[in-house]
Short mmCIF file of C-alpha atoms and ligand atoms in Angstrom, two decimals:
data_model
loop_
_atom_site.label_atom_id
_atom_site.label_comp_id
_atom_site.label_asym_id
_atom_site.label_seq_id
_atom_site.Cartn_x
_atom_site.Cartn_y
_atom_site.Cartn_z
CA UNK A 1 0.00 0.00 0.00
CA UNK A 2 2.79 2.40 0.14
CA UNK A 3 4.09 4.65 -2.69
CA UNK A 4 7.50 2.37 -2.41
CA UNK A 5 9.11 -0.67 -1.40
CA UNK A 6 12.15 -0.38 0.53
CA UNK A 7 13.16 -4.25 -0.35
CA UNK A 8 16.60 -3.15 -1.95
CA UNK A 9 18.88 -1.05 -1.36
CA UNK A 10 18.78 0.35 -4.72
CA UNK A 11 14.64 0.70 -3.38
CA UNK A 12 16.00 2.75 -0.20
CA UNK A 13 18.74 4.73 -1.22
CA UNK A 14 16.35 7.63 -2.86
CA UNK A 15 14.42 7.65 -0.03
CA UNK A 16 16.78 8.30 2.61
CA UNK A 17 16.16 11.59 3.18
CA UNK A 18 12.33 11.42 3.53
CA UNK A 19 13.05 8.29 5.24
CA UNK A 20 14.84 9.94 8.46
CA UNK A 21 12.62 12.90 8.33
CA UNK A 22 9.01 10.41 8.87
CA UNK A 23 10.51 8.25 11.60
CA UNK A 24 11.75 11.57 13.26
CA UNK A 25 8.46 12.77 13.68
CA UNK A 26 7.99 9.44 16.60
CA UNK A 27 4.47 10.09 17.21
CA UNK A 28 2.95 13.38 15.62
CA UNK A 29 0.66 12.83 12.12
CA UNK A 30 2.79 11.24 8.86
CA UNK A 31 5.18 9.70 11.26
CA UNK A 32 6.39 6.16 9.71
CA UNK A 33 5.93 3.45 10.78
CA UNK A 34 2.38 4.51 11.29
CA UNK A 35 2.12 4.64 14.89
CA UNK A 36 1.35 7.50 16.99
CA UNK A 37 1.47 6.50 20.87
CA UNK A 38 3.32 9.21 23.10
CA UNK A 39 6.09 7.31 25.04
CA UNK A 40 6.90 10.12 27.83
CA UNK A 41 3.40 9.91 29.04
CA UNK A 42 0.65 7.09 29.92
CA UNK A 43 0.97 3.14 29.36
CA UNK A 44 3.69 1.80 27.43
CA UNK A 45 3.38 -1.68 26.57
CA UNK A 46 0.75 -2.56 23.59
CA UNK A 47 0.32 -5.38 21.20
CA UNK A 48 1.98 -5.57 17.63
CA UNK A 49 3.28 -2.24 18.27
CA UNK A 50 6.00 -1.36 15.38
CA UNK A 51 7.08 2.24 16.24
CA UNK A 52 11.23 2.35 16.48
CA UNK A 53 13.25 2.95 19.76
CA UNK A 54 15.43 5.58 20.05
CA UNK A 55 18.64 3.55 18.74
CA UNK A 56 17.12 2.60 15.81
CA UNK A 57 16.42 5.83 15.06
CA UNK A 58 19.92 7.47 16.06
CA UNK A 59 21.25 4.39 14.01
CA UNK A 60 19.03 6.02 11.17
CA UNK A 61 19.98 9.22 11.31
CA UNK A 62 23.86 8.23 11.32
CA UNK A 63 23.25 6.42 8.23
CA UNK A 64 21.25 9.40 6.42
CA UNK A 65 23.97 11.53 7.63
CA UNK A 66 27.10 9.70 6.37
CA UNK A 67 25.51 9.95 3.31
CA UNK A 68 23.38 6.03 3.35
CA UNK A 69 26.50 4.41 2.09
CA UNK A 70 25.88 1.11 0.90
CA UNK A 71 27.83 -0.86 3.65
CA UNK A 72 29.69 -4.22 2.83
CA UNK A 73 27.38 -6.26 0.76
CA UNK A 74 28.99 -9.24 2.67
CA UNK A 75 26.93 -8.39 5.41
CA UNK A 76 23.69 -7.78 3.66
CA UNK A 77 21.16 -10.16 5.37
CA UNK A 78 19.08 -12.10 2.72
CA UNK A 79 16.39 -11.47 0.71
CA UNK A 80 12.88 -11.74 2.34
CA UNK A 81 11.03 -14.93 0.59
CA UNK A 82 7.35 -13.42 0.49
CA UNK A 83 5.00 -16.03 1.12
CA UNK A 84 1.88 -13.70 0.18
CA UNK A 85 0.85 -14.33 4.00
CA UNK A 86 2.69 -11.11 4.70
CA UNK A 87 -0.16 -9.17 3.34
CA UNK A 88 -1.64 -9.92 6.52
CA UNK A 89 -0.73 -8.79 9.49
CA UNK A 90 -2.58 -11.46 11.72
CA UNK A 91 -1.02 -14.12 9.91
CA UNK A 92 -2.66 -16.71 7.65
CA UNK A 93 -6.34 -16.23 7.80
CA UNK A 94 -8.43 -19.69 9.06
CA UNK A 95 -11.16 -17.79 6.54
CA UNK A 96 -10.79 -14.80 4.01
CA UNK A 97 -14.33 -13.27 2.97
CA UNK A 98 -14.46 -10.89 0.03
CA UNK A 99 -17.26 -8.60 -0.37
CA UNK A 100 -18.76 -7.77 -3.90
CA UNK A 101 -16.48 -5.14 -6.17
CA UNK A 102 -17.12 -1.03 -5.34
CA UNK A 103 -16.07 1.38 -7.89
CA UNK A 104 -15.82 5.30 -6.81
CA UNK A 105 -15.47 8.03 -9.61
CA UNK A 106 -12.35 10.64 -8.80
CA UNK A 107 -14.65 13.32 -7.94
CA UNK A 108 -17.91 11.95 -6.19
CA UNK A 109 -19.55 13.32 -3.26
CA UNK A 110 -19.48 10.72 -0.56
CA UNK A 111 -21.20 7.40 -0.16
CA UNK A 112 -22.85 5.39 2.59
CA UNK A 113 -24.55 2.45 2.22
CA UNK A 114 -24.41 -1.26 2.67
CA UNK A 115 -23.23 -4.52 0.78
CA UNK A 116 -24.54 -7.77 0.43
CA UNK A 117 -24.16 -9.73 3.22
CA UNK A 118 -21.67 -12.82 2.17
CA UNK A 119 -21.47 -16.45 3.96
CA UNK A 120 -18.86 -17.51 5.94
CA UNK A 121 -19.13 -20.83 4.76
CA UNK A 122 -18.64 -22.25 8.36
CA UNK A 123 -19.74 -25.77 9.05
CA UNK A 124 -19.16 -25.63 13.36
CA UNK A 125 -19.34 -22.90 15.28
CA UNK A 126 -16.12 -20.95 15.97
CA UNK A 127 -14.78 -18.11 18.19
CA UNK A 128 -13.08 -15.43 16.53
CA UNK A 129 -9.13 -14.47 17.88
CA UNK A 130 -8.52 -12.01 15.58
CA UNK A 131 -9.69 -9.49 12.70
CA UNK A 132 -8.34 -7.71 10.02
CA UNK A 133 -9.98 -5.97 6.92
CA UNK A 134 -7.98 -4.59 3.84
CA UNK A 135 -9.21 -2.94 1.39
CA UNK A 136 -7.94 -4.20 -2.06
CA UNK A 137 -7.91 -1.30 -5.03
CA UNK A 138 -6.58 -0.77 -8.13
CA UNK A 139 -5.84 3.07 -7.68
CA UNK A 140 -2.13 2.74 -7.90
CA UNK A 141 -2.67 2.19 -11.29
CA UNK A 142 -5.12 4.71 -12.29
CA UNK A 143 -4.47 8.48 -13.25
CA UNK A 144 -4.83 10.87 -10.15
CA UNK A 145 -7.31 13.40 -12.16
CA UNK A 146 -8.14 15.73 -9.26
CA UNK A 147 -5.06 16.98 -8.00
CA UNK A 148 -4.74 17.67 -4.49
CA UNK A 149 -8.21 16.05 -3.78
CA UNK A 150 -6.89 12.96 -1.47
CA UNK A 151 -8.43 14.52 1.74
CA UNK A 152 -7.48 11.12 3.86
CA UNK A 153 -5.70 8.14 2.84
CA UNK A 154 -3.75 8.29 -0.73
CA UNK A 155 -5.50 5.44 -2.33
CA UNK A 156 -8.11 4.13 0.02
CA UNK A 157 -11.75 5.04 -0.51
CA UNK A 158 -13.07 3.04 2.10
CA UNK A 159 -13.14 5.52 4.85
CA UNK A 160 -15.38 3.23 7.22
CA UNK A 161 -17.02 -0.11 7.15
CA UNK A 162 -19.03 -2.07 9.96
CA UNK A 163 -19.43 -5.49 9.75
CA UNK A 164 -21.57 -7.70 11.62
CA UNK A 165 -22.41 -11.36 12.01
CA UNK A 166 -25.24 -12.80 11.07
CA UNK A 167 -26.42 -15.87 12.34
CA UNK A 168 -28.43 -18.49 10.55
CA UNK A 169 -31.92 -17.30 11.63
CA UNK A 170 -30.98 -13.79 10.04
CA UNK A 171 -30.78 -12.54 13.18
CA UNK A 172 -27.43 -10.07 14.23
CA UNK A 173 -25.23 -11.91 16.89
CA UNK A 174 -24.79 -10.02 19.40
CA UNK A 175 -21.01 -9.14 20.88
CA UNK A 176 -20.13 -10.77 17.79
CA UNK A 177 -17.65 -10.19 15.28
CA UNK A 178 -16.36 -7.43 14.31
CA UNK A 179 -15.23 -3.88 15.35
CA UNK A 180 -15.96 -1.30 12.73
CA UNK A 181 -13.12 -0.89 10.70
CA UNK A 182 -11.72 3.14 9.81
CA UNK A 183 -9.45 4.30 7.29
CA UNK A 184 -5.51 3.00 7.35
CA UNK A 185 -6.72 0.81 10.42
CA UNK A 186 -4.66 -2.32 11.59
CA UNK A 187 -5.40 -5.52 12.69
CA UNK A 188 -7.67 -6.20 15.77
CA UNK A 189 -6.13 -9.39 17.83
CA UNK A 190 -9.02 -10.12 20.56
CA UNK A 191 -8.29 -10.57 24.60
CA UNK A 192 -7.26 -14.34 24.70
CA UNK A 193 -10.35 -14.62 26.74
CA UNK A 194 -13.08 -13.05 24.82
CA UNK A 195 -13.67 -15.00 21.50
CA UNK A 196 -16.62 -13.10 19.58
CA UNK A 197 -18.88 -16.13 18.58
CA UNK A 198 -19.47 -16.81 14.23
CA UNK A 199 -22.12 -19.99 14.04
CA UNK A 200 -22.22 -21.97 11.89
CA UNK A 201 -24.05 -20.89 8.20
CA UNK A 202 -23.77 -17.31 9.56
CA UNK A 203 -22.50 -14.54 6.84
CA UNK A 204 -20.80 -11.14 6.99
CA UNK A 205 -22.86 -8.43 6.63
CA UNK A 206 -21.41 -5.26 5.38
CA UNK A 207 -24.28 -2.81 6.71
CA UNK A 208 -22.70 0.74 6.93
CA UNK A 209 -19.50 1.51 4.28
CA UNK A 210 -18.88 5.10 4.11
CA UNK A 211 -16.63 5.64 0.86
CA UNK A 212 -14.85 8.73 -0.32
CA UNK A 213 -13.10 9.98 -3.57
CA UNK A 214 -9.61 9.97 -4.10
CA UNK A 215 -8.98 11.54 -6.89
CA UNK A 216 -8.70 8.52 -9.11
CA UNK A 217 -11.34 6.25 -10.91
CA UNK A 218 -11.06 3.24 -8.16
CA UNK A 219 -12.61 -0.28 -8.23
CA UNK A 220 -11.54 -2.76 -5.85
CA UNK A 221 -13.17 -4.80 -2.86
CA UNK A 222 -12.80 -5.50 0.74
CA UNK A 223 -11.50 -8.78 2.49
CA UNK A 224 -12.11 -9.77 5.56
CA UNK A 225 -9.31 -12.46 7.22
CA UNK A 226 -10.95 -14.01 10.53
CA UNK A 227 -8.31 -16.51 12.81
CA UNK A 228 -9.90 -18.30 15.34
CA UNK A 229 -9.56 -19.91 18.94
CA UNK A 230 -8.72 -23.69 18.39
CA UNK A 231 -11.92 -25.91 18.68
CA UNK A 232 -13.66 -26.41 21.42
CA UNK A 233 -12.28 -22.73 23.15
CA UNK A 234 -15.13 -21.44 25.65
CA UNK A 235 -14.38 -17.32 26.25
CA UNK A 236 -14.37 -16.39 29.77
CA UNK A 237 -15.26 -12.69 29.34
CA UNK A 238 -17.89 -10.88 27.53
CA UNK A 239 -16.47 -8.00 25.21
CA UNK A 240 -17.54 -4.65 25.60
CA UNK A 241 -17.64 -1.12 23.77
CA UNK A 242 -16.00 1.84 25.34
CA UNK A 243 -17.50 4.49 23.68
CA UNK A 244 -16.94 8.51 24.52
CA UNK A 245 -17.70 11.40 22.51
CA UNK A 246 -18.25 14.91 21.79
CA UNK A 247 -21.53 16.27 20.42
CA UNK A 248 -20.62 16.72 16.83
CA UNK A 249 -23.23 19.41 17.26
CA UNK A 250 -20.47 21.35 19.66
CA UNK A 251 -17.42 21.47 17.42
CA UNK A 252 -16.78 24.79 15.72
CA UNK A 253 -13.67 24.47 13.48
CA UNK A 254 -12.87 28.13 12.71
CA UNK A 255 -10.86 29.12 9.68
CA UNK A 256 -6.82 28.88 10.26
CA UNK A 257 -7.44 27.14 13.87
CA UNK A 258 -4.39 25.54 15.78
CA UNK A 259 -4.45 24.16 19.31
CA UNK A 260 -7.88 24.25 19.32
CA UNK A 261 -9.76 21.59 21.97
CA UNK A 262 -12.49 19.37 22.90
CA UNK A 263 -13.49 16.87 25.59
CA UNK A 264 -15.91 14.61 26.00
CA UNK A 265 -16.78 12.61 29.01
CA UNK A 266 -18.52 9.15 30.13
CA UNK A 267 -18.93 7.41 33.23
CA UNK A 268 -18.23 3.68 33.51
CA UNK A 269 -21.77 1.65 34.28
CA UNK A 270 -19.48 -1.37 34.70
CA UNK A 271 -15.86 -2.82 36.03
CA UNK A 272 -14.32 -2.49 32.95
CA UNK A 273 -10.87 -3.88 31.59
CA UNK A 274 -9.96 -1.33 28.21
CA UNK A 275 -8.22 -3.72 25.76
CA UNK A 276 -8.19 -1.27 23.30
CA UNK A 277 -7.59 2.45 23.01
CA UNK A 278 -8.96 3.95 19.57
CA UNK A 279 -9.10 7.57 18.53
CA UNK A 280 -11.19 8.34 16.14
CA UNK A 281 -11.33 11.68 14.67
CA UNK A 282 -11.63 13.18 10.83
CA UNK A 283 -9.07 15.61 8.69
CA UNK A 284 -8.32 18.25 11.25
CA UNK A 285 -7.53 16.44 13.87
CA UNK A 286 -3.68 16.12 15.32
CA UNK A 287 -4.17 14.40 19.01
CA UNK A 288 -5.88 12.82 21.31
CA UNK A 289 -5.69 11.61 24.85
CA UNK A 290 -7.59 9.31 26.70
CA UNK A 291 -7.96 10.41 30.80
CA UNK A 292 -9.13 7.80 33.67
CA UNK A 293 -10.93 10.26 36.83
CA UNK A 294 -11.81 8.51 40.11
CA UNK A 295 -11.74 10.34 43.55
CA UNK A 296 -9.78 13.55 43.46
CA UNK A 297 -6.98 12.06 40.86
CA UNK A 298 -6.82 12.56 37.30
CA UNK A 299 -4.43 10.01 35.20
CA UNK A 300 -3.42 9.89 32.08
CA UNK A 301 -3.77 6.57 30.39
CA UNK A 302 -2.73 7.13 26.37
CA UNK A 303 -2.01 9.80 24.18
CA UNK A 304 -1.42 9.37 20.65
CA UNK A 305 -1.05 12.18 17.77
CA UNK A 306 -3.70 11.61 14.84
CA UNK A 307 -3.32 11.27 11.26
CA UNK A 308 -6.66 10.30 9.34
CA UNK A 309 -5.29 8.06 6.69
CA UNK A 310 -3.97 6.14 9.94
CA UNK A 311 -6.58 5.52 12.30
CA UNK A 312 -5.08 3.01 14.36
CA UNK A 313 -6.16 0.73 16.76
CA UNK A 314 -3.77 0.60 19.94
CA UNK A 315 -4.30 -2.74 21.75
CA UNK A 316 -2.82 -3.13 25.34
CA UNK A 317 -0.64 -5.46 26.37
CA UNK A 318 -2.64 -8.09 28.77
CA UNK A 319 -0.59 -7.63 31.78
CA UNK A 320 -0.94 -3.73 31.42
CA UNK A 321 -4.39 -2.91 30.13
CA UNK A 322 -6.48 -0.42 32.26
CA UNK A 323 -8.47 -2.09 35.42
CA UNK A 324 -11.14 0.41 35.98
CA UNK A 325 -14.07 0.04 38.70
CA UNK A 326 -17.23 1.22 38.09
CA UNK A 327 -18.29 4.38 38.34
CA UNK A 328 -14.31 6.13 37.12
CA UNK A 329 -15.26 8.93 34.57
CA UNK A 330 -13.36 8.49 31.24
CA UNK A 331 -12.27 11.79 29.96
CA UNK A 332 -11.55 12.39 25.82
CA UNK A 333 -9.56 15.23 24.69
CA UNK A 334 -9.09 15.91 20.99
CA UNK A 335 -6.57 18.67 19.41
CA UNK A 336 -7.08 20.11 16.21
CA UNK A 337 -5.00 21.94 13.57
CA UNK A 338 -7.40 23.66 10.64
CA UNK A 339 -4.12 25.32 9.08
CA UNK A 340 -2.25 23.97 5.90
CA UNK A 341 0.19 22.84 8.67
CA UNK A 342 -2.01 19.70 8.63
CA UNK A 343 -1.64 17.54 5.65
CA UNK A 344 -5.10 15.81 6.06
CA UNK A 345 -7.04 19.28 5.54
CA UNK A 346 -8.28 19.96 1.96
CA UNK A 347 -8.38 24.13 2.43
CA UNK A 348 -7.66 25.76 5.73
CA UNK A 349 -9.84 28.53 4.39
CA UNK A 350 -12.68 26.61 5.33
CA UNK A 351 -15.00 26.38 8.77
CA UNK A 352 -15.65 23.19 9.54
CA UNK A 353 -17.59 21.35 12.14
CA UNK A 354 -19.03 17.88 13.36
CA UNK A 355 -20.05 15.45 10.93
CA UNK A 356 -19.99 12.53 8.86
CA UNK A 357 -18.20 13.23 5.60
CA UNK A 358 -14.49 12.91 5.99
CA UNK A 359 -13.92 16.58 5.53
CA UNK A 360 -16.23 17.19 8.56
CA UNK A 361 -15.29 16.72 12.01
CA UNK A 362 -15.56 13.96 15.02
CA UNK A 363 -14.29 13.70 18.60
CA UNK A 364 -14.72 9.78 19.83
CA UNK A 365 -12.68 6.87 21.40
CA UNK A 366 -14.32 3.87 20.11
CA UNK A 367 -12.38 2.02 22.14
CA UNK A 368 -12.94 -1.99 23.38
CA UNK A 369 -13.02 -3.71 26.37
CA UNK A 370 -14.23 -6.44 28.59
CA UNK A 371 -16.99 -6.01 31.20
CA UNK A 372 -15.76 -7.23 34.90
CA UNK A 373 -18.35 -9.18 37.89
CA UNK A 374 -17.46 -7.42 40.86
CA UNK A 375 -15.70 -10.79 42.03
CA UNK A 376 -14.03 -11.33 37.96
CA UNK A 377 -12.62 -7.29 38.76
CA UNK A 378 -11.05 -8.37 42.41
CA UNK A 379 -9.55 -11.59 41.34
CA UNK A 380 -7.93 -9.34 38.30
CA UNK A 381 -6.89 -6.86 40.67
CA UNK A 382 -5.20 -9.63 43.01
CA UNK A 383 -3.36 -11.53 39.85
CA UNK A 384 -1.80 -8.09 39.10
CA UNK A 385 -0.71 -7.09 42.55
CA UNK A 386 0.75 -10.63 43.02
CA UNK A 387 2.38 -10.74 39.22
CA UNK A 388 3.89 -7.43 40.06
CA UNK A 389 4.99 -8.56 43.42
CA UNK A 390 2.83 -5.00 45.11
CA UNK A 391 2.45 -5.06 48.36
CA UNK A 392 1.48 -1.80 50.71
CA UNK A 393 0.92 1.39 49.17
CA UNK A 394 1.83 1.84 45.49
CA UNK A 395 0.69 3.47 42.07
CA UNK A 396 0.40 1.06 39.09
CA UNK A 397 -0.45 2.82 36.35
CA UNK A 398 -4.15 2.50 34.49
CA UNK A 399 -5.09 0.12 38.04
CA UNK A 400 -6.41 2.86 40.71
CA UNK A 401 -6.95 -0.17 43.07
CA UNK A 402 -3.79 -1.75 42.22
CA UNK A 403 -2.82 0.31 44.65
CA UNK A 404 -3.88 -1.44 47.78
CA UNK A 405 -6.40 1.64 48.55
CA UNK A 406 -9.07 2.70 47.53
CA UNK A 407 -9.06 5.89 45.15
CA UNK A 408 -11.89 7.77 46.55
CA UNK A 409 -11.33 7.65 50.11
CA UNK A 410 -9.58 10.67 52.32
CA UNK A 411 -6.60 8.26 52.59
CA UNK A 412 -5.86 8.42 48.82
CA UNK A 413 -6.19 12.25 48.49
CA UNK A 414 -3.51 12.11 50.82
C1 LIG B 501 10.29 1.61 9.28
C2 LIG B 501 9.25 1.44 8.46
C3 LIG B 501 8.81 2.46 7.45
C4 LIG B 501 9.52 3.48 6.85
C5 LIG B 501 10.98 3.83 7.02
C6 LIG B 501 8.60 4.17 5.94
C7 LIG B 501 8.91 5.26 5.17
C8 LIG B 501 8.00 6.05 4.46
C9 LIG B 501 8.31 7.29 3.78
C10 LIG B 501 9.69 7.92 3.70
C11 LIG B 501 7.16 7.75 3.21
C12 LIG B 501 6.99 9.03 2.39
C13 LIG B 501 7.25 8.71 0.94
C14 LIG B 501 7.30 9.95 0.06
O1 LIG B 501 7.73 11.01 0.55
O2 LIG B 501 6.90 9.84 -1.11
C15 LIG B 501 6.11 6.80 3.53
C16 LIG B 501 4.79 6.91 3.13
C17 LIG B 501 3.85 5.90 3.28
N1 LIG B 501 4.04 4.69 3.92
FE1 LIG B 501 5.69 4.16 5.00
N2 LIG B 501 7.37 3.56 6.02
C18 LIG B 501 7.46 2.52 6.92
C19 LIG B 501 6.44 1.65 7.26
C20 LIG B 501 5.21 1.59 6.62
C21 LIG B 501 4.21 0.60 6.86
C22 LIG B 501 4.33 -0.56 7.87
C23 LIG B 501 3.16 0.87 6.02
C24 LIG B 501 1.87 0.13 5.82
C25 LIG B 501 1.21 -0.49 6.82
C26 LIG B 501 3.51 2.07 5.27
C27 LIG B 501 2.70 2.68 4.33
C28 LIG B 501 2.92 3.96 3.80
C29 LIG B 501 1.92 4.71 3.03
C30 LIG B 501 0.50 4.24 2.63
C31 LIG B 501 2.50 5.94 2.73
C32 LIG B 501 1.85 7.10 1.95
C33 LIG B 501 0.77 7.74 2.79
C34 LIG B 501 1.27 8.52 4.00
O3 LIG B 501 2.23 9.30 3.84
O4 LIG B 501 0.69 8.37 5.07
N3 LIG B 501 4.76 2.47 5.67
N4 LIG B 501 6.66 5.77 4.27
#
């Protein structure tokens, strides 16, 4: 999907340049490898993450800067033999479902509607481990006719699709597979104990796609790889949503705006274990941050910058993943940058505000989670005090009762 391949070094070598200046920007918007977490403030650890430490970037920099000599082709490692699996980051799908062909004119206003719904052609019922969904296009290979018209993503025109399972009886499954899929997005791999259930003779149904021009006649499709649990897996945990927004009817974009803000806030109904932290925004926006409130403290638990042809899917590491009790308020804030400083915005001249097209605006975490018993949220509680060897009076980050006190009593002000 990228406008190179950096197989060679005869691939790299004019690219060195732009090369050190992406991976320099670590996590602000067109940063490469797409991957946006701050690492001087909130959790750390996450799942597939593919961002570069701070040697390989110095080791990076030295090579741009000496000029990205060849080396000694004695020590070249060998050539990568591509499988074609490699097109996926989850590995070799169990099951790959392809939807029906979509073609999008250059210049088109946007486009929401559904799909057919396609079987899954599963004989047993399985659980589902993990979910990715690519969108396959031939727009590399068309002219780009409308200069300067790729608002968000360079080739995609899939901005959005949700896709749901539907079981035999017609009937949606409910927690079942999958989370709605944005622009640039990467795999989803599931908590090893929450499988999201896909009976047998269910289908795919592709019931909201939101597409957008490019700039280039595009046809393509989507896929759909599903890996599952092995047989005869039982999940322990029931997923969850964890959903905050702004109003889209409160954000005023003026003209030229920088630093600009808004929050949002929900309170938890349940224990809740975030697996995943997702911000979802449109063109303006640069960052977001996602803010745990219980008692009188205020934490921090992820900030990322934002880049809408990236809209990535952070996943937690198990061991690491917030441990919320009910009743904690999740705070959203969202940054955004309506000058031509920001790649992503079509013409800074405009006002823009909350809405649906890609060019409008949005302020959400559609993040994912598991939903906690108050005895399930204690024994997770214990299993990280004891794995981390706590004992008295400690902070461990994203787990308020990791602690060993309770965040809303006098004693924790303290
Ligand atoms: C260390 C790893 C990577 C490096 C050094 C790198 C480098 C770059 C550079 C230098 C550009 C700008 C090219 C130009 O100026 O014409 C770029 C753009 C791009 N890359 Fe990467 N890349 C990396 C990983 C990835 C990965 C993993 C993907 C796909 C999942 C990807 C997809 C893209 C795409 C789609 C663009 C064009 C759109 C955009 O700028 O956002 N890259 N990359």
């Amino acid at each position: 999907m990228a406008p190179m391949s950096l197989r060679t070094y005869e691939e790299v070598r004019p690219y060195a340049r732009a090369i050190k200046q992406r991976t320099h920007l670590r996590d602000r918007q067109g940063v490469m490898p797409p991957w946006m977490i701050e690492k001087n403030v909130g959790i750390q650890a996450f799942k597939n993450d593919p961002s570069l430490s701070e040697a390989e970037l110095t080791a990076i920099a030295d090579w741009v800067e000496a000029g990205a000599p060849l080396g000694n082709p004695g020590d070249m490692p060998k050539a990568l033999a591509w499988k074609g699996d490699e097109a996926w980051t989850i590995g070799r799908p169990d099951v790959i479902i392809r939807s029906k062909d979509f073609s999008m004119k250059a210049a088109a206003p946007d486009w929401w509607g559904s799909f057919d719904s396609v079987p899954t052609g599963l004989t047993e019922d399985r659980y589902v481990a993990a979910y990715e969904l690519r969108e396959v296009n031939d727009a590399r290979s068309q002219p780009q006719l409308i200069v300067g018209a790729t608002t968000s993503a360079n080739f995609s025109v899939v901005h959005h699709g949700t896709v749901q399972a539907i079981a035999p009886d017609g009937k949606t499954e409910p927690g079942g597979c999958c989370p709605t899929h944005e622009v640039g997005q990467n795999a989803h791999v599931f908590d090893p104990k929450v499988g999201k259930l896909l009976r047998a003779g269910s289908s795919l149904a592709f019931n909201s796609i939101h597409m957008h021009a490019n700039g280039r006649d595009t046809t393509g499709h989507i896929e759909i790889g599903l890996r599952f649990h092995p047989k005869g897996y039982r999940p322990e945990y029931v997923a969850t949503g964890v959903v905050v927004g702004t109003n889209n009817d409160l954000l005023d974009i003026p003209p030229g705006a920088t630093g600009l803000k808004y929050d949002g806030t929900a309170v938890l109904q349940q224990n809740t274990k975030i697996t995943v932290f997702e911000p979802h925004m449109h063109a303006a926006g640069v960052r977001f941050c996602l803010q745990a409130i219980y008692g009188t403290t205020t934490e921090t638990l992820s900030c990322a910058g934002y880049d809408h042809n990236w809209v990535i899917a952070y996943t937690y590491a198990d061991d690491v993943a917030p441990l919320l009790p009910k009743g904690t308020i999740l705070r959203i804030v969202g940054y955004y940058d309506n000058t031509r400083a920001n790649r992503n915005v079509v013409d800074s001249r405009n006002w823009s505000g909350g809405g649906h097209r890609s060019v409008d605006n949005m302020n959400q975490m559609l993040g994912q989670g598991i939903a906690l018993s108050d005895e399930q949220f204690a024994t997770a509680v214990a299993e990280r005090r004891e794995r981390g060897r706590l004992t008295g009076r400690t902070v461990f980050p994203g787990c308020p009762t990791c602690g060993g006190v309770d965040p809303t009593s006098p004693v924790a002000a303290r």
